[in-house]
XYZ file of N, CA and C in Angstrom:
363
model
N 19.170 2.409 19.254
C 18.738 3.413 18.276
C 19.198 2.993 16.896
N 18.533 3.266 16.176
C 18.649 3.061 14.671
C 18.861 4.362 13.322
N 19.736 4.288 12.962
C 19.362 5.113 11.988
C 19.856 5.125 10.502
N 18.834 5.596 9.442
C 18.514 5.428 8.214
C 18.621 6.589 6.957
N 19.887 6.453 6.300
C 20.900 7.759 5.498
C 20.383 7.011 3.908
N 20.200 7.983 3.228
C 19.211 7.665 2.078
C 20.797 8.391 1.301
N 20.557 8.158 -0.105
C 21.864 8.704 -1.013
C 21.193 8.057 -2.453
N 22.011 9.217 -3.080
C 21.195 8.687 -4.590
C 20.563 9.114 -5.680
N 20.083 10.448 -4.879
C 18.931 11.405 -5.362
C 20.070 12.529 -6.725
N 18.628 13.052 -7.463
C 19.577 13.963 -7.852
C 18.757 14.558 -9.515
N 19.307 14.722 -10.296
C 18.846 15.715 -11.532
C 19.083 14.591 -12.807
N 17.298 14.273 -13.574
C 17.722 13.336 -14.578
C 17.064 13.918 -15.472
N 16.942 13.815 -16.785
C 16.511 13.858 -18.010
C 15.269 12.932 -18.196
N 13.635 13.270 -18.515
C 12.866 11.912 -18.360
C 13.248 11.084 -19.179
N 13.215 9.723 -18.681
C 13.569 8.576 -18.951
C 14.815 8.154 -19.204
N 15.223 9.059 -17.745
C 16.697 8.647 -17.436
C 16.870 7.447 -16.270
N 17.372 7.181 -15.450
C 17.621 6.699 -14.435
C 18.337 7.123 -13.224
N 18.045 6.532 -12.365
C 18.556 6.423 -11.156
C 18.369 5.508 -9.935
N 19.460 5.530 -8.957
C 19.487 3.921 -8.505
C 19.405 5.111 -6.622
N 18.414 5.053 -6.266
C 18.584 4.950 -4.534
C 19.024 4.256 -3.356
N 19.528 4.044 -2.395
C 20.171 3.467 -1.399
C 19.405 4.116 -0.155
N 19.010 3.496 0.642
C 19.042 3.672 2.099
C 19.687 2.754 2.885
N 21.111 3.017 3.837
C 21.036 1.962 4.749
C 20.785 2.348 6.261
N 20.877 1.037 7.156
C 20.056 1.194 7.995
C 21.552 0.496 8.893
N 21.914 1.544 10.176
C 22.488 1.466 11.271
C 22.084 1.363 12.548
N 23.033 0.818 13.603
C 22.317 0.984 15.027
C 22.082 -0.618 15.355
N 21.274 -0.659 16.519
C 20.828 -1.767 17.562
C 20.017 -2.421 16.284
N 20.754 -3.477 15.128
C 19.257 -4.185 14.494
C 19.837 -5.616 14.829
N 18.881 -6.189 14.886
C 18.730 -7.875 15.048
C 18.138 -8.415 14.025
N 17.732 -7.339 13.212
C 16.673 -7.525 12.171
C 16.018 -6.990 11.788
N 16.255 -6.899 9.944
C 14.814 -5.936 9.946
C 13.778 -6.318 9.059
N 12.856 -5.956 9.928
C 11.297 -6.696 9.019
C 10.859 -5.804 7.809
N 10.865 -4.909 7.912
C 10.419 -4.357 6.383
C 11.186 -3.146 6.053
N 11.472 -2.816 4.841
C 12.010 -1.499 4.749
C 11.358 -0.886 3.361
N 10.967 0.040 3.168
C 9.825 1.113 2.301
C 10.280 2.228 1.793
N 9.884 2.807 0.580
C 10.612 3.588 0.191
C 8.941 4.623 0.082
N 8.566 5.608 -0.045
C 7.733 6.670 0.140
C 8.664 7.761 -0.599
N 7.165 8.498 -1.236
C 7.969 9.713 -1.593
C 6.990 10.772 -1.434
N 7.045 12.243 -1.814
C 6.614 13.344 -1.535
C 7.218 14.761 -2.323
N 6.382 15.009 -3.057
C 5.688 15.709 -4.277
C 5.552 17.132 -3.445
N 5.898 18.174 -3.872
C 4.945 19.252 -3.395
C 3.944 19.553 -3.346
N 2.934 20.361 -2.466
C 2.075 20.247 -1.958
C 1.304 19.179 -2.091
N 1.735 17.760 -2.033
C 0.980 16.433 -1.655
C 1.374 15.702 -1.285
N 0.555 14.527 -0.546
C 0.949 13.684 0.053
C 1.617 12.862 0.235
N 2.710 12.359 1.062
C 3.362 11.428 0.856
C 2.805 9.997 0.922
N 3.466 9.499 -0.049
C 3.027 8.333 -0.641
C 3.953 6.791 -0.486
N 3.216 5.887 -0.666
C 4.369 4.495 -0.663
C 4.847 4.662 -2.302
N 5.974 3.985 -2.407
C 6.387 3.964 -3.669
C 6.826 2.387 -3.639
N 7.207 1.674 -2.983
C 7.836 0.403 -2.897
C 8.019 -0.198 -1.771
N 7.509 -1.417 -1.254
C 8.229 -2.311 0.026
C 8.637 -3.554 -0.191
N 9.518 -3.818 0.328
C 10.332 -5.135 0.949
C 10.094 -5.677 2.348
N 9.548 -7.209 2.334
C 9.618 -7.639 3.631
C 10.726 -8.442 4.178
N 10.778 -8.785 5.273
C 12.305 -9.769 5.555
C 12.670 -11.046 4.905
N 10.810 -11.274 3.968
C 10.616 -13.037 3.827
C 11.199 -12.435 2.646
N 11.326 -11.631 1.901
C 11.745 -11.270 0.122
C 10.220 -10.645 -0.580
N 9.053 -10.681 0.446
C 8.041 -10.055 -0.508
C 8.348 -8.481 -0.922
N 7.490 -8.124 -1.867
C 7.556 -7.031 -2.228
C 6.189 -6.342 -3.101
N 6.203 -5.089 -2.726
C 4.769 -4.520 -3.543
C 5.133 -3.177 -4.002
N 4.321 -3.006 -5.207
C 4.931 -1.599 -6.102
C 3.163 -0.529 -5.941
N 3.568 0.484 -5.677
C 2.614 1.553 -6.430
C 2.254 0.936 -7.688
N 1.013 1.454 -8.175
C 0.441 1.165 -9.094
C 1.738 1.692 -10.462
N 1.665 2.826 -10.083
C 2.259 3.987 -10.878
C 3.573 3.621 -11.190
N 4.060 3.242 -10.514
C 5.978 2.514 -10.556
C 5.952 0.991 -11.264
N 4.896 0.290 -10.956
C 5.324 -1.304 -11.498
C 5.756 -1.192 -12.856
N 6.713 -1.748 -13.009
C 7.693 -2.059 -14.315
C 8.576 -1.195 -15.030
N 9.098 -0.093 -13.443
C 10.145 0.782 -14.079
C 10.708 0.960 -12.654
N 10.064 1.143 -11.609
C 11.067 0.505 -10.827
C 10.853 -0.433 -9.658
N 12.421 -1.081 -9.084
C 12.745 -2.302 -8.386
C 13.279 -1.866 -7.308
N 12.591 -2.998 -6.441
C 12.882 -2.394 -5.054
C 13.911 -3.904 -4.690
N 15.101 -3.896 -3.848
C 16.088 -4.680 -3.308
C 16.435 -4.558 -2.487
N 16.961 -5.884 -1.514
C 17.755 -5.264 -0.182
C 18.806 -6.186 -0.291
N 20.028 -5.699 0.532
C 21.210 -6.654 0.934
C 20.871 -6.315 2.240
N 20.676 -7.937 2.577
C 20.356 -7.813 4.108
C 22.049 -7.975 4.787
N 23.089 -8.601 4.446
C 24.001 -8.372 4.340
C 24.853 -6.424 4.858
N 24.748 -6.088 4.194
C 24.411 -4.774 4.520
C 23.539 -3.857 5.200
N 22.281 -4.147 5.465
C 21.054 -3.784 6.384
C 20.876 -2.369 5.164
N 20.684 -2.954 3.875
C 20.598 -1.518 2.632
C 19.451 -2.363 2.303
N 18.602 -0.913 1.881
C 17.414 -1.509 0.594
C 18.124 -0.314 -0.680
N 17.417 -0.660 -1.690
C 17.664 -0.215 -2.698
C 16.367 0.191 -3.872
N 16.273 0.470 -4.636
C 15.019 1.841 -5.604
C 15.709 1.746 -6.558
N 15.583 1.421 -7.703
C 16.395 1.583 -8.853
C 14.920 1.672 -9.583
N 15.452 2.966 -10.047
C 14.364 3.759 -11.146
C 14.473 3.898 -12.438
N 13.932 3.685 -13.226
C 14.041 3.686 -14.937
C 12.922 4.352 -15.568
N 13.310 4.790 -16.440
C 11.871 5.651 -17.111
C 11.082 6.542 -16.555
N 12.549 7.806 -15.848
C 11.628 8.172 -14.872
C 10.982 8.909 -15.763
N 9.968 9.580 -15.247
C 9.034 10.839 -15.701
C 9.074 12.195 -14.618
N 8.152 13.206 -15.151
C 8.319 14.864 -14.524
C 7.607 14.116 -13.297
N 6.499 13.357 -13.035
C 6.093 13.615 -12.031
C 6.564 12.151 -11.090
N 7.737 12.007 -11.071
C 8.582 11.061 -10.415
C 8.685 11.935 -9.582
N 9.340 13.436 -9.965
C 9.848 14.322 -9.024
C 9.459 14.192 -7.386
N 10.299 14.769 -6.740
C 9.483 14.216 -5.322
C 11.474 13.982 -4.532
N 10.548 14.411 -2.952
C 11.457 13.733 -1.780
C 11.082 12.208 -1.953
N 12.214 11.553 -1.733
C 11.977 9.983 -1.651
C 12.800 9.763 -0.583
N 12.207 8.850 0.792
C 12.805 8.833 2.152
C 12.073 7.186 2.067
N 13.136 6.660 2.794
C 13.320 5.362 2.982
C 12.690 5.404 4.285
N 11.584 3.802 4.525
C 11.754 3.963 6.412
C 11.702 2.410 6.389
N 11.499 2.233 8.376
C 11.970 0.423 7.977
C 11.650 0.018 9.738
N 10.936 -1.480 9.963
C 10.550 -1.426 11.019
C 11.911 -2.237 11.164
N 12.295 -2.363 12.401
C 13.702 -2.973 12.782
C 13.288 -3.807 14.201
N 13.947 -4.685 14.552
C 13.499 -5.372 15.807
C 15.292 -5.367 16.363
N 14.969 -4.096 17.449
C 17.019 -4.175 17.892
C 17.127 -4.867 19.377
N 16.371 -5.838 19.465
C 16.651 -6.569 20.885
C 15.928 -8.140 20.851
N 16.692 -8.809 21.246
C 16.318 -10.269 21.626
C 15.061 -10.625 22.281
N 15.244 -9.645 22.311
C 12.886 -9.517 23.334
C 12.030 -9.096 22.132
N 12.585 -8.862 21.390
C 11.268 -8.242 20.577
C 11.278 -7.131 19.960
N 11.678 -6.247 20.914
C 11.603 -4.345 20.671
C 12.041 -4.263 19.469
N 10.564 -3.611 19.178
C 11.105 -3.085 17.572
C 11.309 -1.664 17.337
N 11.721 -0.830 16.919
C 12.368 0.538 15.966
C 11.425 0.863 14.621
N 10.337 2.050 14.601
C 10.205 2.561 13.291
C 10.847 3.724 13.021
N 11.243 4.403 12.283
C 11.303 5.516 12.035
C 12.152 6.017 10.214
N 12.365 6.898 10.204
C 12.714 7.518 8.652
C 14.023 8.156 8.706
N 14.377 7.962 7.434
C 15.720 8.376 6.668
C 14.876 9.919 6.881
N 16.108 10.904 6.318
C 16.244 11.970 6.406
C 15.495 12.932 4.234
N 15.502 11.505 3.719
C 15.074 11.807 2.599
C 16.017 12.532 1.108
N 15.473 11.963 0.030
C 16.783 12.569 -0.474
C 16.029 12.912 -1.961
N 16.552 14.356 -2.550
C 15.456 14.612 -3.889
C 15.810 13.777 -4.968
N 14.458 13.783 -6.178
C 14.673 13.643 -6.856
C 14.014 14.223 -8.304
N 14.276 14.856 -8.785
C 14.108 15.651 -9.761
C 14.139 15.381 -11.261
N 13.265 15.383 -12.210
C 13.334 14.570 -13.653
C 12.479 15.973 -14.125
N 13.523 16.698 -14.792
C 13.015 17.616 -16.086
C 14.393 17.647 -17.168
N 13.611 18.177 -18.159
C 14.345 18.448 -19.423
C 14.679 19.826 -19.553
């Protein structure tokens, strides 16, 4: 079993910052991707950022060039570091991450517990 504790979240001023953490515990051997998604009231949750195991990475349209997505694989952490946020940054932001926790193969999806984040003046 695996599991994925998000930290980070919290109350900014627009075009303040903030830096997210998810790490990832349990049976891993490895993990192949880890994603950050977020969720807005009444709408959909969305990708906001991924990391693959090779170092790729892809941004929302909406995020490229304010924020960066990182991992210490070292740690089994990805990381969200946000800049410039804006009002409609606002939103749950929950980390998830496919994991492979056995020498056969078996892989693990599932989600952090999610953590807010909030940008008004």
């Amino acid at each position: 079993q695996v599991q994925l504790v998000e930290s980070g979240g919290g109350s900014v001023q627009p075009g303040g910052s903030l830096r997210l953490s998810c790490a990832a515990s349990g049976s891993i051997v490895s993990i192949n991707e880890m994603d950050w998604y977020r969720q807005a009231p009444g709408k959909a949750r969305e990708l906001v950022a991924g990391s693959t195991d090779g170092g790729s990475t892809n941004y929302a349209e909406y995020v490229k060039g304010r924020f960066t997505i990182s991992r210490d694989k070292a740690k089994n952490t990805v990381y969200l570091e946000m800049n410039d946020l804006k009002p409609e940054d606002t939103a749950v932001y929950s980390c998830n991450a496919l994991v492979t926790i056995d020498h056969v193969g078996s892989t693990w999806y599932g989600w952090g517990q999610g953590t807010q984040v909030t940008v008004s003046s």
